[in-house]
Coordinates of C-alpha atoms in Angstrom, one line a residue:
M1 CA 0.2 0.0 0.3
K2 CA 1.4 3.4 -0.8
N3 CA 2.5 5.9 1.4
L4 CA 0.2 9.0 2.0
I5 CA 2.4 12.1 1.6
Y6 CA 1.3 15.4 3.0
I7 CA 2.6 19.1 2.2
T8 CA 1.7 22.0 4.6
S9 CA -0.9 24.5 5.8
V10 CA -2.3 24.9 9.1
I11 CA -5.6 23.6 10.6
F12 CA -6.0 22.8 14.4
G13 CA -2.2 23.3 14.7
F14 CA -1.0 20.7 12.6
L15 CA 0.7 21.1 9.5
Y16 CA -0.9 19.7 6.2
A17 CA -2.2 20.7 2.9
Q18 CA -4.9 19.2 0.4
N19 CA -4.4 15.5 -0.3
E20 CA -5.6 13.4 -2.8
L21 CA -8.1 10.8 -1.1
F22 CA -6.8 7.2 -0.9
I23 CA -8.6 4.4 -2.5
P24 CA -8.3 1.1 -1.0
E25 CA -7.2 -1.8 -3.4
T26 CA -9.7 -4.5 -3.7
M27 CA -9.9 -8.4 -3.6
S28 CA -12.3 -10.6 -5.1
G29 CA -12.8 -14.4 -5.7
N30 CA -13.1 -17.1 -3.2
E31 CA -9.6 -16.9 -2.0
F32 CA -8.4 -14.3 0.7
N33 CA -5.2 -13.9 2.2
L34 CA -4.7 -10.8 4.7
S35 CA -1.4 -10.1 6.7
L36 CA -2.1 -7.8 9.5
Q37 CA 1.1 -5.8 9.9
N38 CA 2.8 -2.8 11.5
G39 CA 3.7 0.3 9.3
T40 CA 4.5 4.0 9.3
T41 CA 2.5 6.5 7.3
Q42 CA 3.7 10.1 6.5
L43 CA 0.6 12.1 7.8
F44 CA 2.6 15.1 8.6
D45 CA 6.1 16.9 8.4
G46 CA 8.6 15.6 10.7
D47 CA 8.2 12.1 12.6
A48 CA 6.2 9.4 10.6
T49 CA 3.0 8.1 12.5
E50 CA 3.2 4.4 13.3
T51 CA 0.0 2.9 12.0
M52 CA -1.4 -0.6 11.3
G53 CA -3.0 -2.2 8.5
A54 CA -4.0 -5.4 6.2
N55 CA -1.9 -6.0 3.4
G56 CA 0.0 -2.9 4.2
G57 CA 1.0 -0.5 6.7
N58 CA -2.3 1.5 7.0
L59 CA -6.0 0.3 6.4
G60 CA -7.0 -2.8 4.2
P61 CA -8.2 -3.8 1.2
T62 CA -12.0 -3.8 -0.1
L63 CA -12.9 -7.3 0.0
I64 CA -15.7 -8.0 -2.6
F65 CA -18.0 -11.0 -2.0
E66 CA -20.7 -12.7 -3.9
Q67 CA -24.0 -13.9 -2.1
G68 CA -24.2 -17.6 -2.1
E69 CA -20.5 -18.1 -2.8
F70 CA -18.0 -19.9 -0.4
V71 CA -15.2 -17.7 0.8
N72 CA -12.1 -19.3 2.4
I73 CA -9.8 -16.5 4.6
N74 CA -6.4 -16.8 5.7
V75 CA -5.7 -14.0 8.2
T76 CA -1.8 -14.0 9.4
N77 CA -0.9 -12.0 12.6
N78 CA 2.5 -10.0 11.9
I79 CA 1.6 -7.1 14.2
G80 CA 3.7 -8.9 17.0
E81 CA 0.8 -9.1 19.7
E82 CA -2.9 -10.6 20.0
T83 CA -5.6 -9.6 17.8
T84 CA -8.7 -11.0 16.1
I85 CA -10.5 -10.0 12.8
H86 CA -14.5 -9.5 12.7
W87 CA -16.7 -9.4 9.9
H88 CA -19.0 -6.8 11.0
G89 CA -22.4 -7.1 10.1
M90 CA -22.3 -10.7 8.3
H91 CA -24.6 -13.5 9.1
I92 CA -22.3 -16.3 9.7
S93 CA -21.7 -18.9 12.3
P94 CA -19.9 -17.5 15.8
E95 CA -16.7 -19.8 15.0
N96 CA -16.3 -17.6 11.8
D97 CA -17.2 -14.3 13.3
G98 CA -14.1 -13.1 14.7
G99 CA -15.0 -12.0 18.0
P100 CA -12.9 -11.8 21.3
H101 CA -12.8 -15.3 21.9
S102 CA -11.1 -15.9 18.5
V103 CA -7.6 -14.8 19.2
I104 CA -5.0 -14.9 16.5
M105 CA -1.6 -15.3 18.4
P106 CA 1.1 -13.6 16.8
G107 CA 2.9 -15.3 14.0
E108 CA -0.5 -17.9 13.7
T109 CA -2.9 -17.8 10.7
W110 CA -6.8 -17.9 11.3
N111 CA -8.7 -19.7 8.8
P112 CA -12.4 -18.5 8.7
N113 CA -14.2 -20.0 5.8
F114 CA -18.1 -19.7 5.0
T115 CA -20.7 -19.3 2.6
V116 CA -21.7 -15.5 1.9
M117 CA -25.6 -15.5 2.9
D118 CA -25.9 -11.7 3.3
K119 CA -27.8 -9.3 0.8
A120 CA -25.8 -6.7 -1.2
C121 CA -25.0 -4.2 0.9
T122 CA -21.9 -2.4 2.5
M123 CA -20.1 -3.9 5.6
W124 CA -16.6 -3.9 7.0
Y125 CA -14.0 -5.5 9.0
H126 CA -11.8 -4.8 12.0
P127 CA -10.4 -6.2 15.2
H128 CA -12.0 -7.0 18.1
L129 CA -9.8 -8.3 20.8
H130 CA -11.3 -7.2 24.3
E131 CA -9.2 -4.2 25.6
K132 CA -7.4 -3.5 22.4
T133 CA -10.3 -2.9 19.8
N134 CA -10.0 0.9 20.2
E135 CA -6.3 0.9 19.5
H136 CA -6.0 -1.4 16.7
V137 CA -9.1 -0.1 14.7
T138 CA -7.6 3.5 15.4
K139 CA -4.3 2.9 14.3
G140 CA -5.5 1.6 10.9
I141 CA -6.7 -2.4 10.8
T142 CA -10.1 -1.6 9.0
G143 CA -11.3 -2.6 5.6
F144 CA -14.6 -2.6 3.6
I145 CA -16.7 -5.4 2.6
I146 CA -18.9 -5.0 -0.4
I147 CA -21.5 -8.0 -0.9
R148 CA -23.0 -8.4 -4.4
D149 CA -26.0 -10.3 -5.5
D150 CA -28.2 -10.5 -8.5
E151 CA -31.0 -8.2 -7.0
E152 CA -28.8 -5.4 -7.0
A153 CA -27.0 -6.5 -10.1
A154 CA -30.2 -5.8 -11.9
L155 CA -30.5 -2.1 -10.7
D156 CA -29.3 1.0 -12.8
L157 CA -26.9 1.9 -10.4
P158 CA -23.1 3.3 -10.0
R159 CA -20.9 0.3 -9.3
T160 CA -17.5 0.8 -11.0
Y161 CA -15.3 0.9 -8.0
G162 CA -13.1 4.0 -7.7
V163 CA -14.7 5.7 -10.6
D164 CA -18.6 6.3 -9.7
D165 CA -18.6 4.0 -6.6
F166 CA -16.6 5.2 -3.7
P167 CA -15.7 3.9 0.0
L168 CA -15.4 6.6 2.1
N169 CA -14.4 5.6 5.9
L170 CA -14.8 8.7 7.9
Q171 CA -12.6 9.0 11.0
T172 CA -11.4 11.9 13.4
K173 CA -8.1 11.1 15.4
Q174 CA -6.0 12.5 18.0
F175 CA -2.2 12.9 17.4
D176 CA 0.8 14.2 19.9
A177 CA 3.6 16.3 19.5
S178 CA 5.7 13.8 17.5
N179 CA 2.8 13.2 15.1
Q180 CA 1.8 9.6 17.1
I181 CA -1.8 8.6 17.6
V182 CA -3.3 9.1 21.1
I183 CA -5.9 6.7 22.3
G184 CA -9.0 7.4 24.8
E185 CA -8.0 11.3 25.5
H186 CA -11.0 12.8 23.3
G187 CA -8.9 14.9 21.5
D188 CA -10.0 13.9 18.3
N189 CA -9.6 17.0 16.3
V190 CA -7.9 15.6 12.9
P191 CA -11.0 14.7 10.2
M192 CA -9.8 11.8 8.0
V193 CA -11.3 10.0 5.1
N194 CA -10.0 7.2 4.3
S195 CA -7.0 7.8 6.4
T196 CA -6.4 10.9 4.3
I197 CA -6.2 14.4 6.1
D198 CA -7.5 17.2 4.3
A199 CA -8.9 15.2 1.7
F200 CA -9.8 15.9 -2.0
V201 CA -11.3 13.9 -4.6
E202 CA -12.6 14.2 -8.3
F203 CA -16.1 12.8 -8.9
P204 CA -17.3 12.8 -12.4
A205 CA -20.4 15.0 -13.4
Q206 CA -23.3 12.2 -13.0
V207 CA -24.6 10.1 -10.5
V208 CA -21.9 8.7 -7.9
R209 CA -22.4 6.1 -5.3
L210 CA -20.9 6.7 -1.8
R211 CA -20.5 4.0 0.7
V212 CA -19.9 5.6 3.7
L213 CA -18.7 4.2 7.2
N214 CA -18.5 5.8 10.4
G215 CA -15.0 4.2 11.2
S216 CA -14.5 6.7 14.2
S217 CA -13.8 5.5 17.7
M218 CA -16.7 7.7 19.2
R219 CA -17.8 10.7 17.0
V220 CA -21.3 10.7 15.8
F221 CA -21.3 12.7 12.3
N222 CA -24.1 14.7 11.2
L223 CA -23.4 14.6 7.0
G224 CA -24.2 17.0 4.4
F225 CA -22.9 18.8 1.4
S226 CA -21.8 22.6 1.8
N227 CA -24.3 23.5 -0.7
N228 CA -27.2 21.8 1.0
S229 CA -28.0 19.8 -2.0
T230 CA -30.3 16.9 -1.8
F231 CA -28.6 13.6 -1.7
Y232 CA -30.7 10.1 -1.6
Q233 CA -30.0 7.1 0.8
I234 CA -30.5 3.7 -0.9
G235 CA -29.4 1.5 1.8
S236 CA -28.3 1.3 5.7
D237 CA -26.3 -1.4 7.4
G238 CA -27.5 -4.6 6.0
G239 CA -28.9 -3.6 2.7
L240 CA -30.9 -1.7 -0.2
F241 CA -34.2 0.1 0.5
L242 CA -37.5 -0.3 -1.1
E243 CA -36.8 3.4 -2.8
P244 CA -34.2 5.8 -2.3
I245 CA -34.8 8.6 0.6
S246 CA -34.1 12.3 -0.1
M247 CA -32.6 14.3 2.5
D248 CA -30.0 16.8 3.1
R249 CA -28.5 15.8 6.4
L250 CA -27.7 12.1 7.4
L251 CA -27.0 11.1 11.2
L252 CA -24.2 8.4 11.3
A253 CA -23.0 6.8 14.6
P254 CA -19.7 4.7 15.0
A255 CA -19.9 1.6 12.7
E256 CA -23.0 2.7 11.1
R257 CA -22.9 2.4 7.0
A258 CA -25.1 4.4 4.4
E259 CA -25.2 4.1 0.7
L260 CA -25.6 7.3 -1.1
L261 CA -26.5 8.6 -4.5
V262 CA -25.4 12.1 -5.3
D263 CA -26.4 13.7 -8.6
L264 CA -23.5 15.9 -9.9
S265 CA -24.7 15.8 -13.7
D266 CA -25.2 19.9 -13.8
M267 CA -22.0 20.8 -11.9
T268 CA -18.9 20.1 -14.1
G269 CA -16.0 22.3 -13.1
E270 CA -17.6 23.2 -9.7
S271 CA -16.6 22.2 -6.1
I272 CA -18.3 21.2 -2.9
E273 CA -17.5 19.7 0.4
L274 CA -18.8 16.8 2.4
K275 CA -19.1 18.3 5.8
S276 CA -20.1 16.9 9.4
Y277 CA -22.7 19.7 10.6
G278 CA -21.5 19.0 14.5
S279 CA -23.7 22.4 15.5
T280 CA -26.9 20.6 14.7
L281 CA -25.9 17.2 16.6
P282 CA -28.9 15.8 18.9
Q283 CA -28.4 16.2 22.4
S284 CA -26.0 13.5 24.1
A285 CA -24.6 12.6 20.7
Y286 CA -20.6 12.3 21.2
G287 CA -19.5 15.8 19.1
I288 CA -22.0 18.4 20.6
T289 CA -20.8 21.1 23.1
G290 CA -21.3 21.3 26.7
L291 CA -21.3 17.7 27.8
S292 CA -20.0 19.2 31.2
T293 CA -23.3 21.4 31.4
M294 CA -25.2 18.1 31.6
Q295 CA -25.2 16.0 34.7
G296 CA -21.4 14.9 35.5
V297 CA -18.1 15.9 34.1
A298 CA -17.0 15.7 30.5
P299 CA -14.4 13.3 29.5
S300 CA -10.9 14.6 29.4
G301 CA -9.9 16.6 26.5
Y302 CA -13.6 16.7 25.3
N303 CA -14.2 20.5 26.1
S304 CA -11.3 21.7 24.6
N305 CA -11.8 19.7 21.1
E306 CA -12.1 22.1 18.0
L307 CA -14.7 19.9 16.4
N308 CA -17.3 19.5 19.2
G309 CA -20.3 21.6 18.4
N310 CA -18.9 23.0 15.0
D311 CA -19.2 22.2 11.4
F312 CA -16.2 21.0 9.6
I313 CA -15.0 19.8 6.4
L314 CA -14.3 16.0 5.7
L315 CA -13.8 15.8 2.1
D316 CA -13.4 18.4 -1.0
I317 CA -15.1 17.3 -4.0
N318 CA -14.2 18.5 -7.4
V319 CA -16.6 17.6 -10.4
G320 CA -14.8 16.6 -13.4
A321 CA -15.8 15.2 -16.8
Q322 CA -18.6 12.3 -17.1
T323 CA -17.2 8.9 -17.9
D324 CA -18.5 6.5 -20.4
N325 CA -22.0 5.4 -20.0
P326 CA -22.5 7.4 -17.1
I327 CA -25.7 6.7 -14.6
L328 CA -27.7 9.8 -14.8
T329 CA -30.7 9.3 -13.0
I330 CA -31.8 8.3 -9.3
P331 CA -33.9 5.2 -9.9
S332 CA -37.4 5.0 -8.5
L333 CA -37.4 1.4 -6.8
L334 CA -34.6 -0.3 -5.6
V335 CA -35.4 -4.0 -4.0
D336 CA -38.2 -5.6 -2.2
V337 CA -37.7 -5.2 1.9
T338 CA -40.3 -7.2 4.2
P339 CA -39.8 -6.2 7.8
I340 CA -40.4 -8.6 10.4
D341 CA -43.8 -8.3 12.2
E342 CA -44.0 -7.4 15.9
S343 CA -46.4 -10.5 16.1
E344 CA -43.8 -12.8 15.2
A345 CA -41.6 -12.1 18.5
T346 CA -41.6 -15.1 20.8
L347 CA -39.6 -13.3 23.6
T348 CA -38.9 -9.8 24.6
R349 CA -35.4 -9.1 26.3
N350 CA -34.6 -5.8 27.8
L351 CA -31.3 -4.4 28.5
Q352 CA -30.4 -1.3 30.3
I353 CA -27.2 1.1 30.0
T354 CA -26.1 2.4 32.8
A355 CA -22.7 3.6 34.5
P356 CA -21.9 2.2 38.2
N357 CA -21.8 5.8 39.6
M358 CA -24.6 7.4 37.9
M359 CA -23.6 10.6 39.6
Q360 CA -20.1 10.7 38.6
N361 CA -19.8 8.4 35.4
S362 CA -22.9 9.4 33.5
I363 CA -20.9 11.0 31.0
T364 CA -17.3 9.5 31.1
G365 CA -18.4 5.9 31.9
P366 CA -17.2 3.2 32.1
F367 CA -20.8 1.8 31.3
V368 CA -22.4 -1.7 31.7
F369 CA -25.1 -3.5 30.5
D370 CA -27.6 -4.6 33.3
G371 CA -24.9 -3.3 36.1
Q372 CA -22.6 -6.2 34.7
S373 CA -19.3 -5.5 33.0
F374 CA -18.1 -7.6 30.2
D375 CA -16.7 -11.1 31.3
M376 CA -15.2 -13.3 29.0
N377 CA -16.3 -16.1 31.1
V378 CA -19.8 -15.2 31.5
I379 CA -22.9 -16.0 28.9
N380 CA -25.3 -13.1 29.3
Q381 CA -28.0 -14.2 26.9
T382 CA -29.1 -17.8 25.6
V383 CA -31.3 -17.6 22.7
Q384 CA -32.8 -20.4 20.8
L385 CA -32.3 -21.2 17.1
G386 CA -35.4 -20.2 14.9
D387 CA -36.8 -17.8 17.6
T388 CA -37.7 -14.3 16.6
E389 CA -37.1 -11.8 19.4
I390 CA -37.6 -8.3 20.3
W391 CA -34.7 -6.6 22.2
E392 CA -35.4 -3.5 24.3
I393 CA -32.5 -1.2 25.1
F394 CA -32.8 1.6 27.8
N395 CA -30.0 4.1 28.0
M396 CA -30.1 5.7 31.5
S397 CA -26.8 7.3 30.9
M398 CA -26.3 11.1 29.8
V399 CA -24.6 9.8 26.3
A400 CA -25.7 8.4 23.2
H401 CA -24.5 5.0 22.7
P402 CA -24.4 3.2 19.2
F403 CA -25.8 -0.4 20.0
H404 CA -24.4 -3.4 18.0
I405 CA -25.4 -6.8 17.8
H406 CA -23.4 -9.9 15.8
D407 CA -25.0 -12.6 13.9
V408 CA -28.4 -10.7 12.7
Q409 CA -29.8 -7.7 11.0
F410 CA -32.5 -6.4 12.8
Y411 CA -35.4 -4.0 12.0
I412 CA -36.4 -1.1 14.3
L413 CA -39.7 -1.1 15.8
D414 CA -40.1 2.2 17.6
R415 CA -37.8 5.0 19.4
N416 CA -39.6 5.9 22.9
G417 CA -42.7 4.5 21.2
V418 CA -42.6 6.4 17.9
I419 CA -41.8 4.7 14.5
P420 CA -38.5 5.5 13.3
P421 CA -37.7 7.7 10.4
E422 CA -38.0 6.2 6.9
N423 CA -34.0 5.6 6.6
E424 CA -34.2 3.7 9.7
R425 CA -36.7 1.2 8.5
G426 CA -34.5 -1.1 6.5
R427 CA -31.8 -3.9 7.9
K428 CA -29.8 -2.6 10.6
D429 CA -27.1 -4.0 12.6
V430 CA -26.1 -0.7 14.6
V431 CA -28.6 1.6 16.2
L432 CA -27.8 5.0 18.2
V433 CA -29.9 4.8 21.4
K434 CA -29.8 8.6 23.1
N435 CA -30.0 9.0 26.5
M436 CA -33.1 8.3 28.4
E437 CA -34.2 6.6 25.2
T438 CA -35.7 3.0 24.7
V439 CA -35.1 1.5 21.4
R440 CA -37.1 -1.6 20.4
F441 CA -35.9 -3.7 17.6
I442 CA -36.8 -7.2 16.2
A443 CA -34.5 -10.0 14.7
K444 CA -34.7 -13.7 14.0
F445 CA -32.0 -15.9 15.0
E446 CA -31.8 -18.4 12.3
D447 CA -29.1 -20.7 10.5
H448 CA -26.4 -20.6 13.1
A449 CA -26.2 -22.1 16.6
D450 CA -23.4 -23.2 18.9
D451 CA -23.5 -23.8 22.6
E452 CA -20.0 -23.1 23.4
V453 CA -19.1 -20.1 21.1
P454 CA -20.7 -17.0 21.9
Y455 CA -21.5 -13.8 19.6
M456 CA -21.3 -10.2 21.0
Y457 CA -23.6 -7.3 21.7
H458 CA -21.8 -4.0 22.6
C459 CA -21.7 -0.1 22.3
H460 CA -19.5 0.7 19.3
M461 CA -17.9 3.5 21.0
L462 CA -14.6 1.7 21.0
Q463 CA -13.5 3.1 24.5
H464 CA -16.6 2.2 26.1
E465 CA -16.6 -1.5 24.3
D466 CA -13.1 -1.8 25.7
E467 CA -14.1 -0.9 29.1
G468 CA -16.7 -3.3 29.6
L469 CA -20.0 -2.1 27.8
M470 CA -20.4 -5.7 25.9
G471 CA -22.3 -8.5 26.7
Q472 CA -22.5 -12.1 24.8
F473 CA -24.8 -14.4 23.7
I474 CA -25.3 -18.0 22.3
V475 CA -27.8 -19.7 20.2
E476 CA -28.8 -23.1 21.1
G477 CA -30.2 -25.4 18.8
E478 CA -29.1 -27.4 15.5
S479 CA -27.5 -25.3 12.8
V480 CA -28.9 -24.8 9.4
G481 CA -28.2 -28.3 7.3
I482 CA -26.2 -30.9 9.3
D483 CA -25.5 -31.5 12.7
N484 CA -21.8 -31.4 12.7
N485 CA -21.7 -33.4 15.9
I486 CA -20.2 -37.0 15.3
T487 CA -21.3 -40.2 16.6
L488 CA -18.6 -42.9 16.7
P489 CA -20.0 -46.4 17.2
N490 CA -18.0 -49.8 16.7
D491 CA -20.1 -50.5 13.9
F492 CA -18.6 -48.4 11.3
V493 CA -15.8 -45.8 10.7
L494 CA -16.1 -42.6 8.0
F495 CA -12.8 -41.8 7.0
P496 CA -11.9 -38.1 6.1
A497 CA -12.9 -37.3 2.4
Y498 CA -9.9 -36.7 0.1
P499 CA -9.0 -34.4 -1.2
N500 CA -10.8 -31.6 0.8
P501 CA -11.3 -29.0 -0.7
F502 CA -11.8 -31.0 -3.9
N503 CA -12.7 -29.6 -7.3
P504 CA -14.6 -31.5 -8.9
T505 CA -14.5 -34.9 -7.3
T506 CA -13.6 -36.2 -3.7
T507 CA -13.5 -39.9 -2.7
I508 CA -15.4 -41.0 0.5
R509 CA -14.2 -43.9 2.4
F510 CA -16.0 -45.9 5.2
K511 CA -15.7 -49.3 7.0
L512 CA -18.5 -51.3 8.2
V513 CA -18.0 -54.2 10.9
T514 CA -21.0 -55.9 10.5
S515 CA -22.7 -57.2 7.1
Q516 CA -25.9 -56.6 5.5
Q517 CA -26.3 -53.3 7.2
N518 CA -28.5 -50.9 5.5
A519 CA -26.0 -47.7 4.6
S520 CA -27.0 -44.6 3.4
L521 CA -24.6 -41.6 2.0
R522 CA -26.0 -38.4 1.1
I523 CA -24.6 -35.1 0.3
Y524 CA -26.3 -31.9 1.5
D525 CA -25.7 -28.1 1.0
I526 CA -25.4 -25.6 3.8
S527 CA -29.1 -24.6 3.6
G528 CA -29.9 -28.3 4.5
R529 CA -31.2 -29.1 1.0
L530 CA -30.4 -32.6 -0.3
V531 CA -28.1 -32.6 -3.3
E532 CA -27.7 -36.1 -4.0
T533 CA -27.9 -39.6 -2.4
L534 CA -24.8 -41.8 -3.3
L535 CA -26.0 -44.7 -1.4
N536 CA -28.9 -46.3 0.2
E537 CA -28.6 -50.1 0.4
K538 CA -27.3 -53.2 2.4
L539 CA -23.7 -53.7 2.0
I540 CA -20.8 -56.5 3.5
A541 CA -18.5 -56.0 6.2
G542 CA -15.2 -54.3 4.9
E543 CA -14.1 -51.1 3.4
H544 CA -16.2 -49.3 1.1
E545 CA -15.2 -46.0 -1.2
I546 CA -17.4 -43.9 -3.4
K547 CA -16.4 -41.0 -5.4
W548 CA -18.6 -37.9 -5.7
N549 CA -18.4 -35.6 -8.6
G550 CA -19.6 -32.0 -7.4
G551 CA -18.9 -30.5 -10.7
N552 CA -22.7 -29.7 -11.5
N553 CA -22.9 -27.8 -8.1
P554 CA -21.5 -24.2 -7.3
S555 CA -18.7 -23.7 -4.9
G556 CA -19.4 -23.8 -1.3
V557 CA -19.9 -25.9 2.0
Y558 CA -21.4 -29.5 1.7
F559 CA -22.1 -32.0 4.3
I560 CA -21.7 -35.9 3.8
S561 CA -24.4 -37.8 6.0
F562 CA -23.3 -41.4 6.6
E563 CA -26.1 -43.4 8.5
T564 CA -26.1 -46.9 9.3
G565 CA -28.8 -48.4 11.9
E566 CA -29.0 -46.0 14.7
F567 CA -25.8 -44.5 14.3
F568 CA -24.7 -41.6 12.0
S569 CA -21.8 -39.4 11.2
N570 CA -21.5 -35.9 9.5
Q571 CA -18.4 -34.6 7.6
K572 CA -17.8 -31.1 6.2
I573 CA -16.3 -30.9 2.6
I574 CA -15.7 -27.8 0.7
L575 CA -16.1 -27.7 -3.5
M576 CA -13.7 -25.0 -4.6
K577 CA -13.8 -24.2 -8.2

């Protein structure tokens, strides 16, 4: 990854000038190799800044996944200390999720693999090691995930990456006198987009798609353009909307994503700015002025931060010539969206966000759920696979918290009993819960279960998360498709299929001890659908082998199910074309 070179002007006491927006490279296909590493980046004159990244010293590549495809990922930890990588927003099994239990030791490689089940959307990946998430994310280990599907591909939308479709990771950071990143002191007075300070970019004079991520540790952005022009939100965290929603301001909390369309067709040669209008942030959002005038004392460094309560520029946009075959209109319809009806819920869970000492810590924290700080050894909630639940989050603290849950996309039912605005009615995995507000959302927990490996729920203000505003839940039940547990009787043995992964043929060997046993051998896909019956008959004792040719099936995870009498065994195999 190229270094980001900056020249000089003075803003907020630092020296830099306009710099071309950095656009991360992309990776696509079925195999992804990520090397987490340390690096340095020349952000200012003088000392280089120590940073971290994936496949480079700062930030990570954008991963492009296709719905229904199997992906195999190797994440190698070369940063010299423990970390994890979480695929934020993705509907995957807990052992692939990359939470704080999936620690990657220095020098080791973690190998998650899964079939992409999510709809077309913008997600991201980042570390999730307890008490180190803030540091590792702020120093640069973050990257976008773009998921594509057939439904999105049929729409007349911009989708040429880096030409009319741009990823924008918005952050604010604090630096010390030697240009090093400062963690946890609330002096984050340097805005950055894709780790570029004072960034500029040229967009073509046509409809442009912006995949916007609030990648900040703490700050809430209130986005808009300097000319107050209308833009259109077409999607939120987990997918596209039914139709575009017009607006001139967008509130975006840490970890939230929004897909936007902006029409620049009549602006050739003009310039506008993408700004955060901090002067109009809602009460209790991190970034307002006057936190110390509320109950409690403002966090150290907060009141002297020049960004708080002020409007500031994130990105300078120069409008250039149109591309070939430009998109020139905003579509009227997008995709079908079917929210979960409240009547489908079988259970309502109630969570409260508080500070242990509400009189002294209602603004600074630390904060907790239901009076309990995060404990790696405590399962806080148990969910049954297939259940639809309502989660009710009540924020008793004086600061707004972005609540994030792993595994599922949810639909917001209401805020203090009021139906949410249109752009909060899509699929979400993060919701900003303001002070003294109750937010209710509904989600269905399906496909993945594990009675040992938990999923997380937490505040996505990373300092709050590291300090203990996090809980964990397990999903009990049989996962989609095939039970992965193996019963090993004395009557037979199922040997490992070889090769595995395979393309297109693998050999399945098994041994029967007793003759005239009825044996069945079937192949299922990850959704539990029967793909092929290879065997269903009585056999003599001894070793047997059957070849399966999966050439007519898509790449992905499949399961061998072998049964004889009351005994059975299952085995996962991977078809990789």
